[in-house]
Coordinates of C-alpha atoms and ligand atoms in Angstrom, one line a residue:
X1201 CA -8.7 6.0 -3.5
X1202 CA -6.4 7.5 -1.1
X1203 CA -2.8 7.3 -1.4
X1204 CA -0.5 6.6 1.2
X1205 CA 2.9 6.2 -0.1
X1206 CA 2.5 3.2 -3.2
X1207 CA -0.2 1.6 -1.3
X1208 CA -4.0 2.8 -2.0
X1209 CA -7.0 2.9 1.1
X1210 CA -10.4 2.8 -0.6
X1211 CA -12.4 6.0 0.2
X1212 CA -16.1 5.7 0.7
X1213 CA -18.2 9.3 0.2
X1214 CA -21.1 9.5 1.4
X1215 CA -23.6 12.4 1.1
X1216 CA -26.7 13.3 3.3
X1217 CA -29.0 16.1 1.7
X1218 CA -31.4 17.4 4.3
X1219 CA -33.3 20.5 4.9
X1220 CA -31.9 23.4 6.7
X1221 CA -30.0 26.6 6.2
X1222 CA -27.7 25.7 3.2
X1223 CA -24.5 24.9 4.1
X1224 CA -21.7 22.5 3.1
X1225 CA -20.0 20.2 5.5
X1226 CA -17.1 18.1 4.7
X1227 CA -16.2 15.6 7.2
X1228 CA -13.2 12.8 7.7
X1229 CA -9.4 14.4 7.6
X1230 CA -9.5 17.0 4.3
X1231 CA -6.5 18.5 4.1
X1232 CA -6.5 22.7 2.3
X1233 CA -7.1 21.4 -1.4
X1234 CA -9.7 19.1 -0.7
X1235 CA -11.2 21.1 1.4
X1236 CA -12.0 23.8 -1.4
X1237 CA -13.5 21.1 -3.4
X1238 CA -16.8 22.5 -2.4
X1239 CA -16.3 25.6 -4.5
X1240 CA -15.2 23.4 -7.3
X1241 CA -17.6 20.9 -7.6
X1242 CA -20.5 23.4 -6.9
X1243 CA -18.9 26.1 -9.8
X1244 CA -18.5 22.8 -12.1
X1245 CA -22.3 21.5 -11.4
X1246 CA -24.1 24.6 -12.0
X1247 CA -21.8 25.3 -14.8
X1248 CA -22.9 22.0 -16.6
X1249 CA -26.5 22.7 -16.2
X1250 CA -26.9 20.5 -12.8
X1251 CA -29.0 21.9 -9.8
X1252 CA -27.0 22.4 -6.7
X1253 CA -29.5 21.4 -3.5
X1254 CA -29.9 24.8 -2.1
X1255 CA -30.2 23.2 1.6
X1256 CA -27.8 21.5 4.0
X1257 CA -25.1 19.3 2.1
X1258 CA -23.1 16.8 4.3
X1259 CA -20.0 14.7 2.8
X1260 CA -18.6 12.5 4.8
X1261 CA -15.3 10.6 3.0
X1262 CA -14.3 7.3 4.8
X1263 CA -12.4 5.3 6.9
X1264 CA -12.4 8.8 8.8
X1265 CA -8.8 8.2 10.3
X1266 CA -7.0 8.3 6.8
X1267 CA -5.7 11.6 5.9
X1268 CA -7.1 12.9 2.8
X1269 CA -5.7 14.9 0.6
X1270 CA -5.3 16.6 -2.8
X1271 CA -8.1 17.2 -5.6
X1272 CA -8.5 13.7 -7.1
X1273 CA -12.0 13.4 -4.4
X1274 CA -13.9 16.1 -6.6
X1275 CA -15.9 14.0 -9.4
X1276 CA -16.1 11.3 -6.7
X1277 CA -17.9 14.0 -4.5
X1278 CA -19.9 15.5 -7.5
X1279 CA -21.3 12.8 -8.6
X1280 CA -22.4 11.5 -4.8
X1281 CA -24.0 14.7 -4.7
X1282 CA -26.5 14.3 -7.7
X1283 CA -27.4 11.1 -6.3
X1284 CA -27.9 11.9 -3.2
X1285 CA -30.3 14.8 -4.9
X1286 CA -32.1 12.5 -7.1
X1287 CA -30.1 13.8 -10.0
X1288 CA -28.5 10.4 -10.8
X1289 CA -29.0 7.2 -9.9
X1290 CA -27.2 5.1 -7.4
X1291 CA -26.7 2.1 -9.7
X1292 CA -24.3 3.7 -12.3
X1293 CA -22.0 4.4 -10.4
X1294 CA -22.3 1.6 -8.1
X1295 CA -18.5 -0.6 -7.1
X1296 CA -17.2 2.4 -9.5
X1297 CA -13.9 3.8 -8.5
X1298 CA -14.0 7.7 -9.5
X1299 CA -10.8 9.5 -10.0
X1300 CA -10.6 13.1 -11.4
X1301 CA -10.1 17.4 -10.3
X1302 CA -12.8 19.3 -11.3
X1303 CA -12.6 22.7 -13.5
X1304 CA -14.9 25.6 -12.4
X1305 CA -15.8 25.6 -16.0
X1306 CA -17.1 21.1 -15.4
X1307 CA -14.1 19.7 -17.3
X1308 CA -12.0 17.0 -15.7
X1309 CA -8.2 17.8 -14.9
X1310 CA -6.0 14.7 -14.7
X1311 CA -4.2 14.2 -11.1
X1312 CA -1.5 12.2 -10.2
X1313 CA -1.2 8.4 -8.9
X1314 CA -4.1 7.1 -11.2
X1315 CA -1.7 4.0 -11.8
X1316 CA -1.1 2.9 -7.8
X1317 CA -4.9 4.0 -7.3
X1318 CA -5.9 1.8 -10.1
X1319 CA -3.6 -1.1 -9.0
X1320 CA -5.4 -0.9 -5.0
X1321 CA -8.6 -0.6 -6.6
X1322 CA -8.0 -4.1 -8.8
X1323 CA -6.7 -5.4 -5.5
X1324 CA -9.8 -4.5 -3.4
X1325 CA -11.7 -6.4 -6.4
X1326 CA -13.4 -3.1 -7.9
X1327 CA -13.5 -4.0 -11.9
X1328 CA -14.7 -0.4 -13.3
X1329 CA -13.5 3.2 -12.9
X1330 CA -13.9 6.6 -14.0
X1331 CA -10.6 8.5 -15.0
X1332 CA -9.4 11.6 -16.4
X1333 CA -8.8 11.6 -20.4
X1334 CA -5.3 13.5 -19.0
X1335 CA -4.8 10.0 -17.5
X1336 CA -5.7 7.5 -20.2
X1337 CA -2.4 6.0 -21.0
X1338 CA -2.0 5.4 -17.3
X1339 CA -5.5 3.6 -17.4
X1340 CA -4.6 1.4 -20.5
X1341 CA -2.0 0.1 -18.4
X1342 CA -4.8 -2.2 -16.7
X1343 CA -6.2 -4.6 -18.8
X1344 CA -8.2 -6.3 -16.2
X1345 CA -10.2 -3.6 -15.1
X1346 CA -12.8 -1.5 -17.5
X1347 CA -11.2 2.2 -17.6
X1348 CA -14.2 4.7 -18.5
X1349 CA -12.2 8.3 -19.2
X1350 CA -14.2 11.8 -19.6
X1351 CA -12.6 15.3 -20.3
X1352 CA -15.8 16.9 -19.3
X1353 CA -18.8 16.2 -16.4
X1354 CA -21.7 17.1 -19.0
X1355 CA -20.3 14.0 -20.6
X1356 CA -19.6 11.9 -18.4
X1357 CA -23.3 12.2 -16.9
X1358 CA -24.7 11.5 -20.4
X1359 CA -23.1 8.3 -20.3
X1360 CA -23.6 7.3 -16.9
X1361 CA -27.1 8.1 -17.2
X1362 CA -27.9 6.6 -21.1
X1363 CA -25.5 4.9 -21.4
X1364 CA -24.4 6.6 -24.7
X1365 CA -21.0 8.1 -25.6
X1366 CA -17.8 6.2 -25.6
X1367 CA -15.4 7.0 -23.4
X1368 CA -12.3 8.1 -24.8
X1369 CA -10.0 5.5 -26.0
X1370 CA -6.3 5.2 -24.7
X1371 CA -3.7 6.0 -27.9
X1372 CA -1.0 2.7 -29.0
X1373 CA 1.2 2.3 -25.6
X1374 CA 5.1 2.9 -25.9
X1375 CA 6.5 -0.2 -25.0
X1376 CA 9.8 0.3 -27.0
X1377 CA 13.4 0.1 -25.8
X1378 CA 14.0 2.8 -28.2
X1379 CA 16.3 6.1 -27.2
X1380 CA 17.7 8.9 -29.1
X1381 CA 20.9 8.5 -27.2
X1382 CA 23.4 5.8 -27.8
X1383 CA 27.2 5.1 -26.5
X1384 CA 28.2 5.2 -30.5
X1385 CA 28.0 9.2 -30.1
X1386 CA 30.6 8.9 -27.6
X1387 CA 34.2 9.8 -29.3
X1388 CA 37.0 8.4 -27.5
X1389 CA 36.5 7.9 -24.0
X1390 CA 37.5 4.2 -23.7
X1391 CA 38.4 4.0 -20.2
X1392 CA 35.1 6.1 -19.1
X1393 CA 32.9 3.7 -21.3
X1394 CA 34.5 0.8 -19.8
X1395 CA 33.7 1.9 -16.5
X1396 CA 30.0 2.6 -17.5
X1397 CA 29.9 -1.4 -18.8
X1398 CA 31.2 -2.5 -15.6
X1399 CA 28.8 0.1 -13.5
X1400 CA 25.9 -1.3 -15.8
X1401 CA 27.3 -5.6 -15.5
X1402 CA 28.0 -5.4 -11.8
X1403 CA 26.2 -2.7 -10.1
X1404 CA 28.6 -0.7 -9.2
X1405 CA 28.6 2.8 -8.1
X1406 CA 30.2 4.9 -10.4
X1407 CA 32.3 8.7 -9.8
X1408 CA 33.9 10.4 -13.1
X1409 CA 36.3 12.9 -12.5
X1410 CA 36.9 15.0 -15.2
X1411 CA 36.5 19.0 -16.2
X1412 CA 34.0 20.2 -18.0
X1413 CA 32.9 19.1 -21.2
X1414 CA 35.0 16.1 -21.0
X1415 CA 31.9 14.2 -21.4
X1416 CA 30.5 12.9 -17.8
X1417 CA 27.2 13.6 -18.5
X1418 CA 27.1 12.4 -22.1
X1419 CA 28.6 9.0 -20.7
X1420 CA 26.1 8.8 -17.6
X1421 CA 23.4 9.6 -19.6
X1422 CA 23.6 6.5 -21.8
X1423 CA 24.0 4.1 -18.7
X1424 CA 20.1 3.4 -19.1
X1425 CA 20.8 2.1 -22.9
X1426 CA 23.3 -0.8 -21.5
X1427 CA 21.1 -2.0 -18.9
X1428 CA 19.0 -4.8 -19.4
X1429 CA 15.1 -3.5 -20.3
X1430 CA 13.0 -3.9 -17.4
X1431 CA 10.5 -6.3 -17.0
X1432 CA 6.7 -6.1 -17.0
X1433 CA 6.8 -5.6 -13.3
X1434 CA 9.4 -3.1 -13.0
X1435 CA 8.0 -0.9 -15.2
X1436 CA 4.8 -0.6 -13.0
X1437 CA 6.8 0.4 -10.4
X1438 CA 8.4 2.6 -12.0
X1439 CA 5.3 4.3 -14.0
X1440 CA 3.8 3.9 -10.7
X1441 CA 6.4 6.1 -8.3
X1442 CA 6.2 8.7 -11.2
X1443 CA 2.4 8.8 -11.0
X1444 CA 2.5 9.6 -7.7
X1445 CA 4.8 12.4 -8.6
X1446 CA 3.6 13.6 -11.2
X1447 CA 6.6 13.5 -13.8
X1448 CA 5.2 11.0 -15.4
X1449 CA 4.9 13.4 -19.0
X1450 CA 8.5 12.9 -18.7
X1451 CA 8.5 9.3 -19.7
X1452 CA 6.4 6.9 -21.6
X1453 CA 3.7 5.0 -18.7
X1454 CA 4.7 1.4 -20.3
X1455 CA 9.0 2.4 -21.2
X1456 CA 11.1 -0.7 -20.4
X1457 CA 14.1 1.2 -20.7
X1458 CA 15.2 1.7 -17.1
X1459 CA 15.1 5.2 -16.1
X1460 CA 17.4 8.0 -15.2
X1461 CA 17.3 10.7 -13.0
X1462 CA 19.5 14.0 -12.5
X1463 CA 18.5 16.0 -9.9
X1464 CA 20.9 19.4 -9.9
X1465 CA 23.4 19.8 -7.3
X1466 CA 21.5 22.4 -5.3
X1467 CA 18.1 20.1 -5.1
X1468 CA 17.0 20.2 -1.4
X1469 CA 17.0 16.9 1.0
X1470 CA 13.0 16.1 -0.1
X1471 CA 13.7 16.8 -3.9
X1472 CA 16.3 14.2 -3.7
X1473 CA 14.8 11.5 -0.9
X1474 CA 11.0 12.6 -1.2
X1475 CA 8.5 14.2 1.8
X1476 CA 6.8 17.1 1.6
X1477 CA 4.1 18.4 3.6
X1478 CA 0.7 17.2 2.7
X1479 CA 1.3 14.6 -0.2
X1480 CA 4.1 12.7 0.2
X1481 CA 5.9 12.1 -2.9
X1482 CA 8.8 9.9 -4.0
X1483 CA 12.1 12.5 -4.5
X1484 CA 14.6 11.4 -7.2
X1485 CA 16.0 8.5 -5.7
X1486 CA 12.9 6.7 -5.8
X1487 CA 12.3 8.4 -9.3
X1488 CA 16.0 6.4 -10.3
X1489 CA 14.4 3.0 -9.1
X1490 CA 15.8 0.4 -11.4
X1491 CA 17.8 2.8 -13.2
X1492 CA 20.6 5.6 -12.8
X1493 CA 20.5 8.3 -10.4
X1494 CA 23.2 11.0 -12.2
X1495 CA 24.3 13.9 -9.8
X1496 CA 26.6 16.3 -11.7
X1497 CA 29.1 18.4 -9.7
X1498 CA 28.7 16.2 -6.6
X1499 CA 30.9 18.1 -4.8
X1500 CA 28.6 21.3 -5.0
X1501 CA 25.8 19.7 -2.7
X1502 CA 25.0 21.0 0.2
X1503 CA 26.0 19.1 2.8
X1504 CA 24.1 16.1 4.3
X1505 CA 22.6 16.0 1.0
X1506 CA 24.7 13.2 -0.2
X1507 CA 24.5 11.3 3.1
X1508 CA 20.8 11.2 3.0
X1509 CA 21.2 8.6 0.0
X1510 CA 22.7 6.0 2.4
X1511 CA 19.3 4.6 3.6
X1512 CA 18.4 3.9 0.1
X1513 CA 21.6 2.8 -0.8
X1514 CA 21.7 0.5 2.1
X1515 CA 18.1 -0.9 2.1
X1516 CA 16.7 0.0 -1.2
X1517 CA 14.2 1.9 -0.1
X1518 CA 13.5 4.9 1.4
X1519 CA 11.6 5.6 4.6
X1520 CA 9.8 8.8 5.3
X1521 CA 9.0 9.2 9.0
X1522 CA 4.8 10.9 8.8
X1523 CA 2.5 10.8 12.1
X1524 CA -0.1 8.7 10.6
X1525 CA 3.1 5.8 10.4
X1526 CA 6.1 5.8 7.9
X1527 CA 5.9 5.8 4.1
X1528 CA 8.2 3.7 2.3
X1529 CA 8.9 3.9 -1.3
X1530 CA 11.5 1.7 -3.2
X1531 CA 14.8 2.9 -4.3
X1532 CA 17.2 0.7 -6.1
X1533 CA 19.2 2.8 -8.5
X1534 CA 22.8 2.5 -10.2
X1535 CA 24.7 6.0 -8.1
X1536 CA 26.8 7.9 -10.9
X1537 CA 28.3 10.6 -9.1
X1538 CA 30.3 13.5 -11.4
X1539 CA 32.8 16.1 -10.1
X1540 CA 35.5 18.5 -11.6
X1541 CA 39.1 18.2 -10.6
X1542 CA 39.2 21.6 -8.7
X1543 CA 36.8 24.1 -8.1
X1544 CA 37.9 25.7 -11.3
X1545 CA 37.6 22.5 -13.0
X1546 CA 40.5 23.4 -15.2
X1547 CA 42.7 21.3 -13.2
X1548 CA 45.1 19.4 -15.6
X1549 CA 47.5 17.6 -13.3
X1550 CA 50.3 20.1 -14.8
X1551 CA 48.9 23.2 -13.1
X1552 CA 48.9 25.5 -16.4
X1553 CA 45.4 27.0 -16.5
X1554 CA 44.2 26.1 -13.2
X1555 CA 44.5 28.9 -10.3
X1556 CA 43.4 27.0 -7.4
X1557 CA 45.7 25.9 -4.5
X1558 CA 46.2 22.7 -3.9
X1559 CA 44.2 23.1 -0.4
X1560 CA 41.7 24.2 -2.4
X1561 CA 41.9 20.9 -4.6
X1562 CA 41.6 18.5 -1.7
X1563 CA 39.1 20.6 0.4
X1564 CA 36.5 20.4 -2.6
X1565 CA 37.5 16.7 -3.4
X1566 CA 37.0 16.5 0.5
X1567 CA 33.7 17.1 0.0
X1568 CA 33.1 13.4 -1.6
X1569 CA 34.3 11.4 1.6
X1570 CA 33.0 9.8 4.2
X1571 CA 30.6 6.5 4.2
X1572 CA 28.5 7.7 0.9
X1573 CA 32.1 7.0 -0.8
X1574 CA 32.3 3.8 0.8
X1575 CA 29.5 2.7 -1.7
X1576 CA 31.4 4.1 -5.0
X1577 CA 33.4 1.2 -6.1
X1578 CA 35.1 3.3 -9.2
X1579 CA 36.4 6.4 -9.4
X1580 CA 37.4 7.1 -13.1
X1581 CA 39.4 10.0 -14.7
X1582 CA 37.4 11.6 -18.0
X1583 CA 39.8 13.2 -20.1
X1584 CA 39.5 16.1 -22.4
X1585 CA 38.8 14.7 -25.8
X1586 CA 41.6 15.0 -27.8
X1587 CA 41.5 16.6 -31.7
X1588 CA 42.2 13.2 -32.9
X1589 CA 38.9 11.8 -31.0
X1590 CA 36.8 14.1 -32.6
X1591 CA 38.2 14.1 -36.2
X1592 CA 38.0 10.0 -36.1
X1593 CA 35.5 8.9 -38.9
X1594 CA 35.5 6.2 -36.6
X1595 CA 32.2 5.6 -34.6
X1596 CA 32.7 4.7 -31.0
X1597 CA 30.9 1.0 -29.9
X1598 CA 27.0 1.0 -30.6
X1599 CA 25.0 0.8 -27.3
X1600 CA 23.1 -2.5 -28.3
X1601 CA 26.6 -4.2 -28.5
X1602 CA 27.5 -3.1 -25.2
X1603 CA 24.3 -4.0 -23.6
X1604 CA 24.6 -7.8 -25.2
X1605 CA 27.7 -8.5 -22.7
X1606 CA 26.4 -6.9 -19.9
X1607 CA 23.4 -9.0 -20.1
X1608 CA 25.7 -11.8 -20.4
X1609 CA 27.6 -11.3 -17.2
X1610 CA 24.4 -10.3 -15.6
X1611 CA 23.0 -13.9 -16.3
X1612 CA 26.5 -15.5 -15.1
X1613 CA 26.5 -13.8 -11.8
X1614 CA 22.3 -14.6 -11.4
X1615 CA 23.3 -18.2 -12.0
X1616 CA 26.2 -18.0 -9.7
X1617 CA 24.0 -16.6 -6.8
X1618 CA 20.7 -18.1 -7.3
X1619 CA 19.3 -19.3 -3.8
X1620 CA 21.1 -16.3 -1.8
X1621 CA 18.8 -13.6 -2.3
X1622 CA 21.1 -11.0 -4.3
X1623 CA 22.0 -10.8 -8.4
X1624 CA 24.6 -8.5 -8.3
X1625 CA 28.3 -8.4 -7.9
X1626 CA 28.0 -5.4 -6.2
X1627 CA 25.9 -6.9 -3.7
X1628 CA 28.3 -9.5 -2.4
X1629 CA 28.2 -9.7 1.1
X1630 CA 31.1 -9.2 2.8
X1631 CA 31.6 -12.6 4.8
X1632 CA 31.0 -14.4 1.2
X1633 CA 34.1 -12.6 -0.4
X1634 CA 36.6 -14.3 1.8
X1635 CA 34.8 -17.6 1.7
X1636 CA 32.8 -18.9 -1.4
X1637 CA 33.7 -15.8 -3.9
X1638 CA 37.4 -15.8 -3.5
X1639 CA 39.9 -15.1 -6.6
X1640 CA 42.0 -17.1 -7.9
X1641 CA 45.1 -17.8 -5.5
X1642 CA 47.8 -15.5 -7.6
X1643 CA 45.0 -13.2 -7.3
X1644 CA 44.4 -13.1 -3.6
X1645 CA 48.6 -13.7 -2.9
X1646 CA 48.4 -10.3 -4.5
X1647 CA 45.7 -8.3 -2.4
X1648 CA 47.4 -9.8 0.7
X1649 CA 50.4 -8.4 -0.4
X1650 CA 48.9 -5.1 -1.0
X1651 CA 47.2 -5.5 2.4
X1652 CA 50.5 -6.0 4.0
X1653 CA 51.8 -3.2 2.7
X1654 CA 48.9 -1.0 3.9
X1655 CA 48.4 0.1 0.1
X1656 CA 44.7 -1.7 0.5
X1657 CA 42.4 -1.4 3.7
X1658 CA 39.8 -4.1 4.1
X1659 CA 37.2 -2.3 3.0
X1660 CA 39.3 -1.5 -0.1
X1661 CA 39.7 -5.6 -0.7
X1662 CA 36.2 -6.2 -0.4
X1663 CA 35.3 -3.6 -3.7
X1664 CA 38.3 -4.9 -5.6
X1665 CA 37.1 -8.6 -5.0
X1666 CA 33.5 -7.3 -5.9
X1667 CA 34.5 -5.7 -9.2
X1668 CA 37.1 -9.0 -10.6
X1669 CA 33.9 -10.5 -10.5
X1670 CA 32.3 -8.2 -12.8
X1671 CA 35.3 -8.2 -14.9
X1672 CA 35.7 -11.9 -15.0
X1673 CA 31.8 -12.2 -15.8
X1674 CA 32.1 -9.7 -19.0
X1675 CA 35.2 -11.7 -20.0
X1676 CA 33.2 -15.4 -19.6
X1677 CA 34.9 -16.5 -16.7
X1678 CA 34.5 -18.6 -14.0
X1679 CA 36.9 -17.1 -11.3
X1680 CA 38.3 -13.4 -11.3
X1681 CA 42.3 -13.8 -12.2
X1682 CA 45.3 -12.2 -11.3
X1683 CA 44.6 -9.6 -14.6
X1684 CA 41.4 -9.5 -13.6
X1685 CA 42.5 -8.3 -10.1
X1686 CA 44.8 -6.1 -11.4
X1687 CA 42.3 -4.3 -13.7
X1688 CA 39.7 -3.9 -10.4
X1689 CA 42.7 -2.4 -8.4
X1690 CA 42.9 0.2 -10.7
X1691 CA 39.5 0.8 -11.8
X1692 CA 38.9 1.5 -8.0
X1693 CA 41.3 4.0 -7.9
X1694 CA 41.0 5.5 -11.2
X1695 CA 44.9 7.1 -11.1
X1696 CA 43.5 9.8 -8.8
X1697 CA 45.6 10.5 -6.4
Ligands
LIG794 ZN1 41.3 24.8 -10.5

């Protein structure tokens, strides 16, 4: 199988044995790695006892056109070789899709994208394959298709050719919601875990503002705790974009709790969008799909870096530009951007401890303008935790509770929007705030006296409208209110001047 983005080709190999000087040919697009599959497969067939045909050794892999690349082709080439030689016979491994690197020493190494490879296979109507044991909970995942897994060729052969010696068998699948991390750890911090409830409810893109250790990155990291558990589907996906890049030892094949990814200030435009140069793989905000993509001292990305997030952010998904065509992934992710108050990030407001000018301040605040920030809808303040936070007996809101009233408003707003093609509050449209999603009239008296005023620019409006809906949905209403309103106005802002 050959991976182009998600989507898997079917890969044919063919081998012709036939006399002549020996040599090895391998035809149809290898790229470096599978290229030097030769020395594998011929160190990792001798090594297992196997006779390698000392003559003229053609493999031709097809459709020709398709790009190949990577080390998954080995066992797929090994074992076409034996048969080609006599050494096995065609039947076994008939309608068999073979996944798997080979070891000089004939052991199989586990690759990456089994699950997408697996998923095209079942599509193309192929019911049996051959996997790594490195790959087994990834095999497990499909029920429909029989999933034969081998650590080594000697043993692999045995079977295919006696029939005897089970594969081995995939371990219980992690299908639990469960997390070490819960909001109940967070001391204090009401304002800050309000904003999270509201991020998680409505979809709204989310900056804290605080200095360090106020806690930003103990709050963002429990985001994935109050979002509703993914379905059946969504976890696929998500198993399946980490398959392809091979972080999927970082989470659990089958999780249904929505995923979160922080990539570090200084990650480079394909870490954080995906490319590269032979195998295209997902970056991390395909990696966040249906979950939280967490970037910690925003400000300190290199510029452009940010920007490059507005495709996704736009779309919800992610296009990479290739020669042989484009290569979409999906990328749908809850934004939670972090950032000191000054570059010092001692900045209290009262100037004590912190040494930076205020040019200084607003240059490195400049940094988070422009149209990403047109996409944050809050920007809250994280305080210092006080003595009296930490010394409270008192333990802060359990996660579970929190993600019972987000689920709630979630289902309002579904209800409220079935037939239009979004969910969301966050994904209002704009034309449909001023027409069928209008607050109450106090409310909107008071945004068009702010607009008056020039204390709110349309664009403003449009996120303050967005977020009363959130706030009305977590309070069980039916139309945002005047407090409602008031609340969004100021969640938006987050007393940052
Ligand atoms: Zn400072």
């Amino acid at each position: 199988m050959g991976l182009v983005g998600l989507s898997g080709n079917t890969v044919t190999v063919e081998v012709d044995i036939s006399d002549g000087l020996p040599h090895y040919n391998l035809l149809g697009l290898p790229d470096a790695a599978l290229n030097e599959s030769r020395d594998r497969v011929r160190a990792a067939l001798t090594n297992s006892g196997e006779v390698w045909p000392n003559r003229k050794v053609t493999v031709s892999l097809s459709p020709a056109w398709l790009p190949k690349s990577g080390s998954s082709f080995d066992l797929s080439i090994a074992l076409s070789i034996l048969v080609a030689h006599g050494a096995l016979s065609q039947e076994s491994i008939d309608r068999t899709l073979i996944l798997g690197e080979l070891a000089l020493d004939g052991s199989i190494r586990g690759v990456n994208g089994v699950l997408p490879a697996l998923i095209a296979g079942h599509r193309e109507g192929i019911t049996r394959a051959i996997i790594p044991v490195a790959n087994i909970d990834e095999g497990a995942l499909l029920q429909s298709m029989q999933v034969l897994a081998f650590s080594h060729i000697k043993d692999l052969l045995i079977y295919l050719r006696t029939g005897v010696g089970e594969s081995a068998a995939p371990g219980e699948i992690d299908t639990g919601v469960q997390t070490l991390l819960d909001f109940e750890d967070v001391a204090g911090q009401a304002r800050a875990r309000f904003g999270a409830e509201v991020a998680a409810a409505g979809g709204h893109h989310l900056l804290l503002i605080g200095p360090p250790g106020a806690g930003k990155t103990m709050i963002a990291s429990r985001i994935p705790t109050i979002l509703p558990p993914l379905t059946i589907e969504q976890s696929l996906e998500v198993t399946a974009l980490h398959s392809v890049a091979g972080t999927l030892s970082e989470r659990s094949p089958m999780s249904r709790i929505a995923p979160i990814v922080a990539p570090h200030h200084s990650a480079t435009r394909v870490a954080m969008v995906g490319g590269g140069a032979h195998l295209i793989r997902p970056g991390a905000c395909s990696l966040a799909h249906h979950g939280v993509l967490f970037i910690d001292e925003a400000p300190e990305c290199a510029s452009g870096i940010l920007d490059s997030l507005r495709q996704p952010l736009e779309s919800g998904t992610i296009t990479i530009a290739r020669s042989i065509g484009n290569i979409t992934f999906p990328s749908q992710f809850l934004l939670v951007l972090a950032a000191n108050p000054c570059p010092c990030g001692k900045f209290t407001g009262k100037g004590l401890a912190c040494s930076c000018s205020s040019l200084q301040v607003r240059r490195y605040l400049g940094k988070l303008s422009g149209p990403l920030m047109d996409r944050i809808d809050m920007r809250i303040a994280v305080e210092p935790v006080g003595r009296a936070d930490i010394s409270s007996q008192i333990l802060g809101e359990s996660s579970a509770d929190i993600a019972k009233r987000v689920s709630a408003a979630r289902a309002l707003a579904k209800e409220r929007f079935s037939g239009r093609g979004f969910a969301l509050n966050s994904q209002i449209p704009a034309r449909d705030l001023r027409s069928d999603f209008k607050p109450d009239r106090k409310a909107m008296a008071f945004l068009h006296d702010e607009l008056d005023r020039e204390r709110l620019t349309a664009r403003g409006l449009h996120k303050v409208i967005r977020l009363s809906w959130t706030l009305s949905d977590l309070a069980g209403g039916h139309q945002p209110t005047l407090d409602d309103v008031t609340q969004a106005y100021s969640l938006r802002e987050g007393g940052i001047s």
